[in-house]
Coordinates of C-alpha atoms in Angstrom, one line a residue:
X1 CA 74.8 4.0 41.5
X2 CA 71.7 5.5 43.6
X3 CA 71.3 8.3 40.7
X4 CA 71.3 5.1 37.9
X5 CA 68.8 3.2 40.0
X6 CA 66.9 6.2 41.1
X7 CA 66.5 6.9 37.2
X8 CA 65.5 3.2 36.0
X9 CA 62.8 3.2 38.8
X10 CA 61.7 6.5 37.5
X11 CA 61.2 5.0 33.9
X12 CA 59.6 2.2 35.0
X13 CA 57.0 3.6 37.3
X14 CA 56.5 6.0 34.3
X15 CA 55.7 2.9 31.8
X16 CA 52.1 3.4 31.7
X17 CA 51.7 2.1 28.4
X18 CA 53.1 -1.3 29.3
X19 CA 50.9 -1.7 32.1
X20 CA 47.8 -1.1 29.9
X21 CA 45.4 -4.2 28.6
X22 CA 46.6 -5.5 25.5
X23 CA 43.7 -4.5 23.4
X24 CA 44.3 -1.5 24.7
X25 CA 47.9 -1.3 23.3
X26 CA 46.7 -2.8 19.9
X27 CA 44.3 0.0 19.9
X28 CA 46.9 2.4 20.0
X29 CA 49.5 0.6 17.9
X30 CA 46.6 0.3 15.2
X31 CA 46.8 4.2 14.2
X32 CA 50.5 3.5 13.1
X33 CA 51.7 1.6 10.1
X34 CA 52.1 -2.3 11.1
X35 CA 56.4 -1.8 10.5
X36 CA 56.1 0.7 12.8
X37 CA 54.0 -1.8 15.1
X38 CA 56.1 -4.5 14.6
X39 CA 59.2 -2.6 15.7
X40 CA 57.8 -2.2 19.4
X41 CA 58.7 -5.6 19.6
X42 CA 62.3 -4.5 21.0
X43 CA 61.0 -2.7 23.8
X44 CA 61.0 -5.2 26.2
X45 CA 60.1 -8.6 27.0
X46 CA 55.9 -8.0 27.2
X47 CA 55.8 -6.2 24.0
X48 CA 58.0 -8.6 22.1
X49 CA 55.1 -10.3 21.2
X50 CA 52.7 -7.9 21.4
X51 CA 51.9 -6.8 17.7
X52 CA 51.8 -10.3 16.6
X53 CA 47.6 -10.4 18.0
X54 CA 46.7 -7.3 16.0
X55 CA 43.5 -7.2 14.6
X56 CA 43.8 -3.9 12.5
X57 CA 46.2 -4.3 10.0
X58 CA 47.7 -1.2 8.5
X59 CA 50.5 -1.5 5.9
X60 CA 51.2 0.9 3.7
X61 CA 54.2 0.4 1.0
X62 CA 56.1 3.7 1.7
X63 CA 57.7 3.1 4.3
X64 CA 59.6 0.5 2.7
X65 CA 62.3 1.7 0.1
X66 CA 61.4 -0.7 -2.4
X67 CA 58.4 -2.9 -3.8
X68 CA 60.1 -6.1 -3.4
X69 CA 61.3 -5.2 0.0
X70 CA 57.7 -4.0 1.0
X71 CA 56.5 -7.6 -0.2
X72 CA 59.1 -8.9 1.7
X73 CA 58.3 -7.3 4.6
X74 CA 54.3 -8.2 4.0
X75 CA 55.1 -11.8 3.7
X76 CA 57.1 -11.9 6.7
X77 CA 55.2 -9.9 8.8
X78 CA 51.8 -12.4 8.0
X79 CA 54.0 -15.1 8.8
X80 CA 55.1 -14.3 12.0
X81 CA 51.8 -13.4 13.3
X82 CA 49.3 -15.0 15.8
X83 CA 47.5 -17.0 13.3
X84 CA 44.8 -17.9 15.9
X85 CA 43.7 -14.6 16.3
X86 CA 40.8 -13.1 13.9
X87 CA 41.6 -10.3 11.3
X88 CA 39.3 -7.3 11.8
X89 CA 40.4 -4.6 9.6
X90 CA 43.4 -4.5 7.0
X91 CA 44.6 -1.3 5.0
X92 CA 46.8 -1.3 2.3
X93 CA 48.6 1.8 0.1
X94 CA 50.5 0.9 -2.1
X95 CA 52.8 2.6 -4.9
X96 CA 54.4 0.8 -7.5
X97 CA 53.6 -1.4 -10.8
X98 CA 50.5 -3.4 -11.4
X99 CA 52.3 -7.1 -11.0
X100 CA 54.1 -6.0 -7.9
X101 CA 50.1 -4.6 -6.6
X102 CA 48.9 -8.1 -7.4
X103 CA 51.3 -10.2 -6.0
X104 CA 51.1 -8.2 -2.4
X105 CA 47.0 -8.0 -2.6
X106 CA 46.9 -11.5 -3.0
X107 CA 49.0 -12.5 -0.3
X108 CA 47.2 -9.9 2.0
X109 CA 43.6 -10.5 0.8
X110 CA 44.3 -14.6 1.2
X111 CA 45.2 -14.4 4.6
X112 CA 42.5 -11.4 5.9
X113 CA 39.7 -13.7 4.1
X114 CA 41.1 -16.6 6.3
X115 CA 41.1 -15.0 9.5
X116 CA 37.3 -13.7 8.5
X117 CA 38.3 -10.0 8.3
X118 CA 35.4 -7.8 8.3
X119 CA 37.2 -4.7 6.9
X120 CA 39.2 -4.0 4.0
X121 CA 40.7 -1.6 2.4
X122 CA 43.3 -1.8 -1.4
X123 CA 44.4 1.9 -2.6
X124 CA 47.0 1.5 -5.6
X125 CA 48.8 4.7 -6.3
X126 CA 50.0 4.2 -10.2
X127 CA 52.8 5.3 -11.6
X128 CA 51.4 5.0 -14.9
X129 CA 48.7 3.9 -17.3
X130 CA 48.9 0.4 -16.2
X131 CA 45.2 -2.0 -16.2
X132 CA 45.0 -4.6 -13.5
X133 CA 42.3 -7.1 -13.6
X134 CA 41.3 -8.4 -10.2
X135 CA 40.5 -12.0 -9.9
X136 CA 36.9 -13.4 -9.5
X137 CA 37.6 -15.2 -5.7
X138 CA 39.2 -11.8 -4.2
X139 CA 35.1 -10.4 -4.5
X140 CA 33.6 -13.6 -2.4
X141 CA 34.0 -13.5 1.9
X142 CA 31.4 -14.3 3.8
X143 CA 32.9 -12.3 6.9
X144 CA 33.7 -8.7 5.0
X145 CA 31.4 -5.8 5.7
X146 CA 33.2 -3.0 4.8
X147 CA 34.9 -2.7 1.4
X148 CA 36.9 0.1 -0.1
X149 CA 38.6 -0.2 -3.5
X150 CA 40.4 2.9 -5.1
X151 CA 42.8 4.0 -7.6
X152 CA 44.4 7.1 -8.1
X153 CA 46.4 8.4 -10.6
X154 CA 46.1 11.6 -12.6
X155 CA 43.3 10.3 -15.2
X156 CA 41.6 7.0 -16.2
X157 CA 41.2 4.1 -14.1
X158 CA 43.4 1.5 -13.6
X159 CA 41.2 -1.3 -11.8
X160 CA 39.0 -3.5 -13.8
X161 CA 37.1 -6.2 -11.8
X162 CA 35.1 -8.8 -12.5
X163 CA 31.3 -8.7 -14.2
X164 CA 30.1 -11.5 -11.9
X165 CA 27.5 -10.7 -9.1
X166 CA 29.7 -10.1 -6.3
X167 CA 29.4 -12.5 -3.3
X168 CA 29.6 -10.4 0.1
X169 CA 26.4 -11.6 1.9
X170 CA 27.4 -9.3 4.9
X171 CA 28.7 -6.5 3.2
X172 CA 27.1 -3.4 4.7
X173 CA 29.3 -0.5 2.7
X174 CA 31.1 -0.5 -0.5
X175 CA 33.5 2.2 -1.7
X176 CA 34.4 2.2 -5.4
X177 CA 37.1 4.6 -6.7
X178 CA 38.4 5.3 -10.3
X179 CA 37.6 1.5 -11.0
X180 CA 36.1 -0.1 -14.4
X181 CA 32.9 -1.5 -14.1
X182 CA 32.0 -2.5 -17.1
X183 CA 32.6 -5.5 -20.1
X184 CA 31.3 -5.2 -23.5
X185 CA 30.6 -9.1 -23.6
X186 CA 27.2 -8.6 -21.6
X187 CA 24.6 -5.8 -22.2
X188 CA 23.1 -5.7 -18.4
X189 CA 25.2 -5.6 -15.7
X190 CA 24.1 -6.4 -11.5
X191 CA 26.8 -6.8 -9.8
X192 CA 25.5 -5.9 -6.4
X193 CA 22.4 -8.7 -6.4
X194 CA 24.5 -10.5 -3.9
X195 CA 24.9 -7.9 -1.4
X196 CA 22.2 -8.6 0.4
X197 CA 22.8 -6.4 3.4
X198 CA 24.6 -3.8 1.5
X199 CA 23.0 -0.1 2.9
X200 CA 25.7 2.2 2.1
X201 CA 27.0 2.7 -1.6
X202 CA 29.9 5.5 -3.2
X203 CA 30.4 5.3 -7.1
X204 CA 33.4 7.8 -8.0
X205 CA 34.7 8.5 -10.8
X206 CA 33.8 4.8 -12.1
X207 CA 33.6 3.6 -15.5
X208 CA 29.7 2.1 -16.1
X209 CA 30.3 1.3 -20.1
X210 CA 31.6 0.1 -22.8
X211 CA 30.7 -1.2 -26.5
X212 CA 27.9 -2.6 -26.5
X213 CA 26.8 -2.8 -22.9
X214 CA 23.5 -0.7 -22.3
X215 CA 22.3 -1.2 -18.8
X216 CA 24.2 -0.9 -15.0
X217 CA 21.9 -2.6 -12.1
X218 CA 21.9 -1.3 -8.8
X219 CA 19.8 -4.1 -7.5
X220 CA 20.1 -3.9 -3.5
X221 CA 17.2 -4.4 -0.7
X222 CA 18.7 -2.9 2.0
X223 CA 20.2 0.3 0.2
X224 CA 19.7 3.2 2.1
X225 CA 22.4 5.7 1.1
X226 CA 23.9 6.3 -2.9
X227 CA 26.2 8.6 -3.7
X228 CA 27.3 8.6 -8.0
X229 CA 30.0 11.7 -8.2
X230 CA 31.7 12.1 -11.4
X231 CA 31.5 9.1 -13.2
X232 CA 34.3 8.7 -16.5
X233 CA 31.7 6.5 -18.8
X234 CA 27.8 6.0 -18.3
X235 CA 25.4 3.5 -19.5
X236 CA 22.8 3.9 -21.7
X237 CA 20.4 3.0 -18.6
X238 CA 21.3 3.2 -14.6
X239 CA 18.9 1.2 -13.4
X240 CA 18.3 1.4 -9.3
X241 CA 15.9 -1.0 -7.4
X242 CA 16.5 0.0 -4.1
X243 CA 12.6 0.3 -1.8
X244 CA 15.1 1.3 1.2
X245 CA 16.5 4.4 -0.3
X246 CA 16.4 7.3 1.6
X247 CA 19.9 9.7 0.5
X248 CA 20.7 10.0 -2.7
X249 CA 23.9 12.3 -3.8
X250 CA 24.3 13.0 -7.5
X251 CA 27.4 14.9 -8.8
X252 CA 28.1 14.0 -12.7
X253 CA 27.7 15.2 -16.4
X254 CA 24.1 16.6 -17.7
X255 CA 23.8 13.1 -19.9
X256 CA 23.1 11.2 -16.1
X257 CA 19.9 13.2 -15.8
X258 CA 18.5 11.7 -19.3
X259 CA 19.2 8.3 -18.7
X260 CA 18.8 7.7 -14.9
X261 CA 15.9 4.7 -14.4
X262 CA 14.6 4.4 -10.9
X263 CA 11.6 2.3 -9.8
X264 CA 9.4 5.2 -8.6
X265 CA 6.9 3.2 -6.7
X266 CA 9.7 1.7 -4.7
X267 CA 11.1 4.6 -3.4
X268 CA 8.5 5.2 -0.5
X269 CA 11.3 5.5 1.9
X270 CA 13.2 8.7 0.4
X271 CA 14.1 11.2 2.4
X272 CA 17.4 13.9 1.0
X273 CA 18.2 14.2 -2.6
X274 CA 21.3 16.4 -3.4
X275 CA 21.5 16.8 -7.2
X276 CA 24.4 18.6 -8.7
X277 CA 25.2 18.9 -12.4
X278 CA 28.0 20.1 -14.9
X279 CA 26.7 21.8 -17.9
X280 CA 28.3 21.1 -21.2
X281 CA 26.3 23.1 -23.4
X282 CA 25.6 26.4 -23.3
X283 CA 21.6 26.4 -23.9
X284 CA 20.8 25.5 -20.4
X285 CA 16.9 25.1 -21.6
X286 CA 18.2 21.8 -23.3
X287 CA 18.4 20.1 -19.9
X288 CA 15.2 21.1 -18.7
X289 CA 13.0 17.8 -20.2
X290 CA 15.6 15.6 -18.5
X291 CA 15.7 17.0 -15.4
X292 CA 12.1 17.1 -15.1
X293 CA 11.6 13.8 -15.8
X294 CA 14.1 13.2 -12.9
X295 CA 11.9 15.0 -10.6
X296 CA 9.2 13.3 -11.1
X297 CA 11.3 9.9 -10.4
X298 CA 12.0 11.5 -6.9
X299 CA 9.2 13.1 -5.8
X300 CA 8.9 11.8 -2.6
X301 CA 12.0 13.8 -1.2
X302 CA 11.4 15.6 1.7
X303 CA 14.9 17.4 1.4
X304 CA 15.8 18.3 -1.8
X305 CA 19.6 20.3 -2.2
X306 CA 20.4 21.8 -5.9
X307 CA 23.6 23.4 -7.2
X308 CA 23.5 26.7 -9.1
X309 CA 23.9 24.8 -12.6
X310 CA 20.4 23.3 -11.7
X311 CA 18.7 26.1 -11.4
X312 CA 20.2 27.9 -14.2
X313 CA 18.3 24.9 -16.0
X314 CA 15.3 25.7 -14.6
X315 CA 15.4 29.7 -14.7
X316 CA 16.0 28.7 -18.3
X317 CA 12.8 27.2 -18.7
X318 CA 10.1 28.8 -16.7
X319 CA 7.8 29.1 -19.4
X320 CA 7.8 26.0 -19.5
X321 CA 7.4 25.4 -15.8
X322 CA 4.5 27.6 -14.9
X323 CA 2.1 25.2 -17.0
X324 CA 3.2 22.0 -15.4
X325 CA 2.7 21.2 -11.4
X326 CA 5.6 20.6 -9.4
X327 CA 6.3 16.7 -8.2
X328 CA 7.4 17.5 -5.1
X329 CA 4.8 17.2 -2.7
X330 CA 6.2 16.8 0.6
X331 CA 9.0 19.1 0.8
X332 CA 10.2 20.0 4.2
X333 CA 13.5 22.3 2.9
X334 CA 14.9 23.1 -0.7
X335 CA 18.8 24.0 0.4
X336 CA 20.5 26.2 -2.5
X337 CA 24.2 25.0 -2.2
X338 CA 25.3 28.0 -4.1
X339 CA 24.9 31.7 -2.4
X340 CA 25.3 33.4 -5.8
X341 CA 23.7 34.1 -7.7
X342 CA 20.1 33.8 -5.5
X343 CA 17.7 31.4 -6.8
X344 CA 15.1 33.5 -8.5
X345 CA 12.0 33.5 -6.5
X346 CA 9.4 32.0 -9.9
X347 CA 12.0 28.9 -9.5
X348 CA 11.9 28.8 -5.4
X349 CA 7.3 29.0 -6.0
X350 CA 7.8 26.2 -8.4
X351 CA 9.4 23.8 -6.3
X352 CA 7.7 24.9 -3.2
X353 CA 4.6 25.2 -4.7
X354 CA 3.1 22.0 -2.9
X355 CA 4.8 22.3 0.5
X356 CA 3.8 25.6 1.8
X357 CA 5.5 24.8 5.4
X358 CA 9.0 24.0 3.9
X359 CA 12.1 26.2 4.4
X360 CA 14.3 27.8 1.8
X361 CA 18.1 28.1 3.2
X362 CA 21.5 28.6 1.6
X363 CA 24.7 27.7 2.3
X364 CA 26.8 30.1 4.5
X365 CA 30.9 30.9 4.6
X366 CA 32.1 27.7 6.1
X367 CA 33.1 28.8 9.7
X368 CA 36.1 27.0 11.0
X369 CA 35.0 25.2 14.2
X370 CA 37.2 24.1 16.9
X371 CA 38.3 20.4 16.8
X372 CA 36.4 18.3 19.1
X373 CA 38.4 16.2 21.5
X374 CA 38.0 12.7 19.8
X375 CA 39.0 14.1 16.5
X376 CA 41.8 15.8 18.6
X377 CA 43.2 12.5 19.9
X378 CA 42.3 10.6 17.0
X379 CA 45.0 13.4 14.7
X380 CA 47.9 13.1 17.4
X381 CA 47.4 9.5 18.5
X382 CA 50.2 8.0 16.0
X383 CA 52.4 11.3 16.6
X384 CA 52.0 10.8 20.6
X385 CA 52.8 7.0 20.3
X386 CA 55.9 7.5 18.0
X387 CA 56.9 10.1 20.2
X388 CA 56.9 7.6 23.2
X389 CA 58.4 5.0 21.4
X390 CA 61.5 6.9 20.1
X391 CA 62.4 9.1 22.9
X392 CA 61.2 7.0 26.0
X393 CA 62.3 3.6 24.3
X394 CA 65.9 5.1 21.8
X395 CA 66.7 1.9 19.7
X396 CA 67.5 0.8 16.2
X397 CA 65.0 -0.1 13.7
X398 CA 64.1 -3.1 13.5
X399 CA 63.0 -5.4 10.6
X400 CA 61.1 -8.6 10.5

C-alpha cells in the first residue's frame, strides 16, 4: 500500500500542467487539433471542462474517419462549448466533397462570426474538379482581421467567391489561394474597397478573368505589402491604388508586365520591389517595352531584387537601353536572386546609373542555420503535450 500511495503522490506532485493558469493550458492545448483537445477532458475533474473556453480553434477533418462523422463531431463540439467566451482564431482542413465543405464551413464560420473571431482560416483539399461558390454573408464580420482562404488540388481552382466589395472593415491581412476572382457579368472588379485597414495582401495562383471582364481593382489605403505569384488568368488591366505601398513581390507570366496599371504618383512610400518573370517566348527582346514601362511605374524603389529571366530581358535589349536613362533614382541595393549566370556589368550601370552609393549583392548557398529556441518549442509543443497526455494520463479515446 505505501509503494501505491508513494506512487500516486509522485504523479500528482509531478502534475505541473494541471497546476498551470488556464490560458496557459489553452495555449498549449491550441497547437493540437480541437479532438485532441477535447479528449483531455477525461483527465481529471479540472480539465473536464477545460477545452470548452478555447479561444483558438483548430479542427482539421483528418482525424476523423469520415466526412459526416467529422461534421458530427464539429457540430457537437460547437455545441458543447463555453458560448460566453469570445472566438479568437479558428482553423479548418478539410478533405472531402464540395457539399460536405459547405455544410461544415457554414456551421463553423456562423458560430466564429458570432463570438467576434478575429482569425480565420478554410483550406479545402479536393478530391476532384469540383466548384464551390461561397455565399455573399460568409465575406462580412466586423471583428475578423486575419483571413486566409485556399484550395489545393493538383490544377485549377475550386473556390469561387462572390464579386461584391468585401465587408471586413478591420481586416488587416488577407490570404488568397487557388481561388476564382472573377465574373464575366461586370467588366471592373474592387473587391477590396471595403478593407479599409487592410495592409497586408497574397494573390496566389488566383484567377483575375473571365469573358468579358477587363479590369481587377486593388483599391486599399492602408496597403503596405502585395505579393501576386503565379496567377492562372489575368485581366486585361490590374489596377493598384495603394499611396501606402512600400513591398511589392511579383512572380507570374511575361503578359503581367504589359498590363500592370499603378498610380505612380501615389506610390511615394515604396520601398522593396522583387520582380520575377517566366518567359514564354524565346525572343527575350520582346519583353523589353513592357518591362520598361514597369520601371518607370516603380521608380521610387529603393531596393529593387530581379530574377535571371529579367535580366536576360534586359541583356537582350541593351541597345536599346544605353539611349534611355534609367527610372530608378534612389536605389540603395539591386539584389540578383540568381548567382548564374552573373548579371553582365552594361545591365548592373544601367540600373545603377542614378544611385552611385547603392550595392550590388547576390544570393548565396542557403546555409542551414540552427533552429532558434521559439521555433524549437513551437515544432515539439503538440508532440510534448500528446506525449504527456498518453503516457502520463493512459485512457481511451474519447468522443464528444
Amino acid at each position: 500500500m505505501d509503494v501505491v500511495h508513494d506512487r500516486a503522490r509522485i504523479m500528482v506532485e509531478e502534475d505541473r500542467i494541471s497546476n498551470l493558469p488556464n490560458e496557459i493550458i489553452h495555449h498549449i492545448l491550441s497547437f493540437l487539433d480541437m479532438k485532441y483537445a477535447v479528449q483531455t477532458s477525461a483527465l481529471s475533474k479540472k480539465w473536464k471542462h477545460i477545452w470548452t473556453s478555447m479561444k483558438h480553434l483548430n479542427l482539421n477533418s483528418l482525424t476523423s474517419r469520415t466526412s459526416p462523422l467529422f461534421a458530427k463531431f464539429v457540430n457537437d463540439a460547437l455545441s458543447h462549448r463555453n458560448h460566453r467566451k469570445e472566438v479568437s482564431a479558428v482553423e479548418l482542413s478539410f478533405r472531402g466533397a464540395a457539399t460536405q465543405f459547405a455544410a461544415v464551413v457554414t456551421r463553423i464560420v456562423n458560430y466564429a462570426y458570432s463570438h467576434n473571431v478575429r482569425q480565420l482560416t478554410l483550406v479545402w483539399f479536393r478530391l476532384n474538379y469540383e466548384v464551390l461558390q461561397f455565399p455573399q454573408w460568409l465575406f462580412s464580420s466586423h471583428t475578423l482581421k486575419h483571413l486566409t482562404l485556399a484550395t489545393h488540388y493538383t490544377s485549377g481552382y475550386g473556390i469561387i467567391v462572390p464579386q461584391s466589395a468585401w465587408n471586413f472593415p478591420a481586416l488587416e491581412t488577407l490570404n488568397l489561394s487557388d481561388l476564382t476572382l472573377s465574373d464575366p457579368r461586370y467588366k471592373s472588379l474592387n473587391l477590396f474597397s471595403k478593407c479599409v485597414n487592410l495592409k497586408d495582401l497574397i494573390l496566389h495562383r488566383c484567377s483575375m478573368s473571365g469573358s468579358g471582364m477587363d479590369i481587377f481593382n486593388v483599391c486599399a489605403p492602408q496597403l503596405s505589402n502585395l505579393t501576386i505569384t503565379n496567377p492562372l488568368r489575368f485581366p486585361k488591366v490590374f489596377n493598384v491604388v495603394a499611396p501606402q505601398l512600400q513591398n511589392l513581390t511579383v512572380s507570374v507570366l511575361d503578359t503581367f508586365y504589359r498590363v500592370m496599371q499603378l498610380s505612380i504618383e501615389k506610390l511615394n512610400s515604396l520601398e522593396k520591389v522583387n520582380l520575377s518573370m517566366q518567359l514564354v517566348f524565346s525572343e527575350e527582346g520582346r519583353y523589353a517595352p513592357g518591362l520598361q514601362d514597369l520601371f518607370q511605374k516603380l521608380c521610387g524603389a529603393k531596393f529593387l531584387i530581379l530574377d535571371n529571366n529579367i535580366i536576360k530581358v534586359l541583356s537582350a535589349c541593351l541597345d536599346q537601353l544605353s539611349y534611355q536613362p534609367c527610372p530608378f533614382n534612389n536605389l540603395k541595393c539591386l539584389k540578383q536572386k540568381d548567382r548564374i549566370p552573373i548579371m553582365p556589368i552594361k545591365v548592373r550601370n544601367y540600373l545603377l546609373q542614378n544611385s552611385p552609393t547603392a550595392t550590388f549583392v547576390m544570393d548565396l548557398p542557403q546555409v542551414p542555420r540552427k533552429r532558434s529556441r521559439e521555433e524549437v518549442d513551437k515544432g515539439t509543443m503538440a508532440k510534448k503535450v500528446s506525449k504527456f497526455l498518453y503516457a502520463f494520463y493512459p485512457f481511451e479515446y474519447i468522443y464528444v
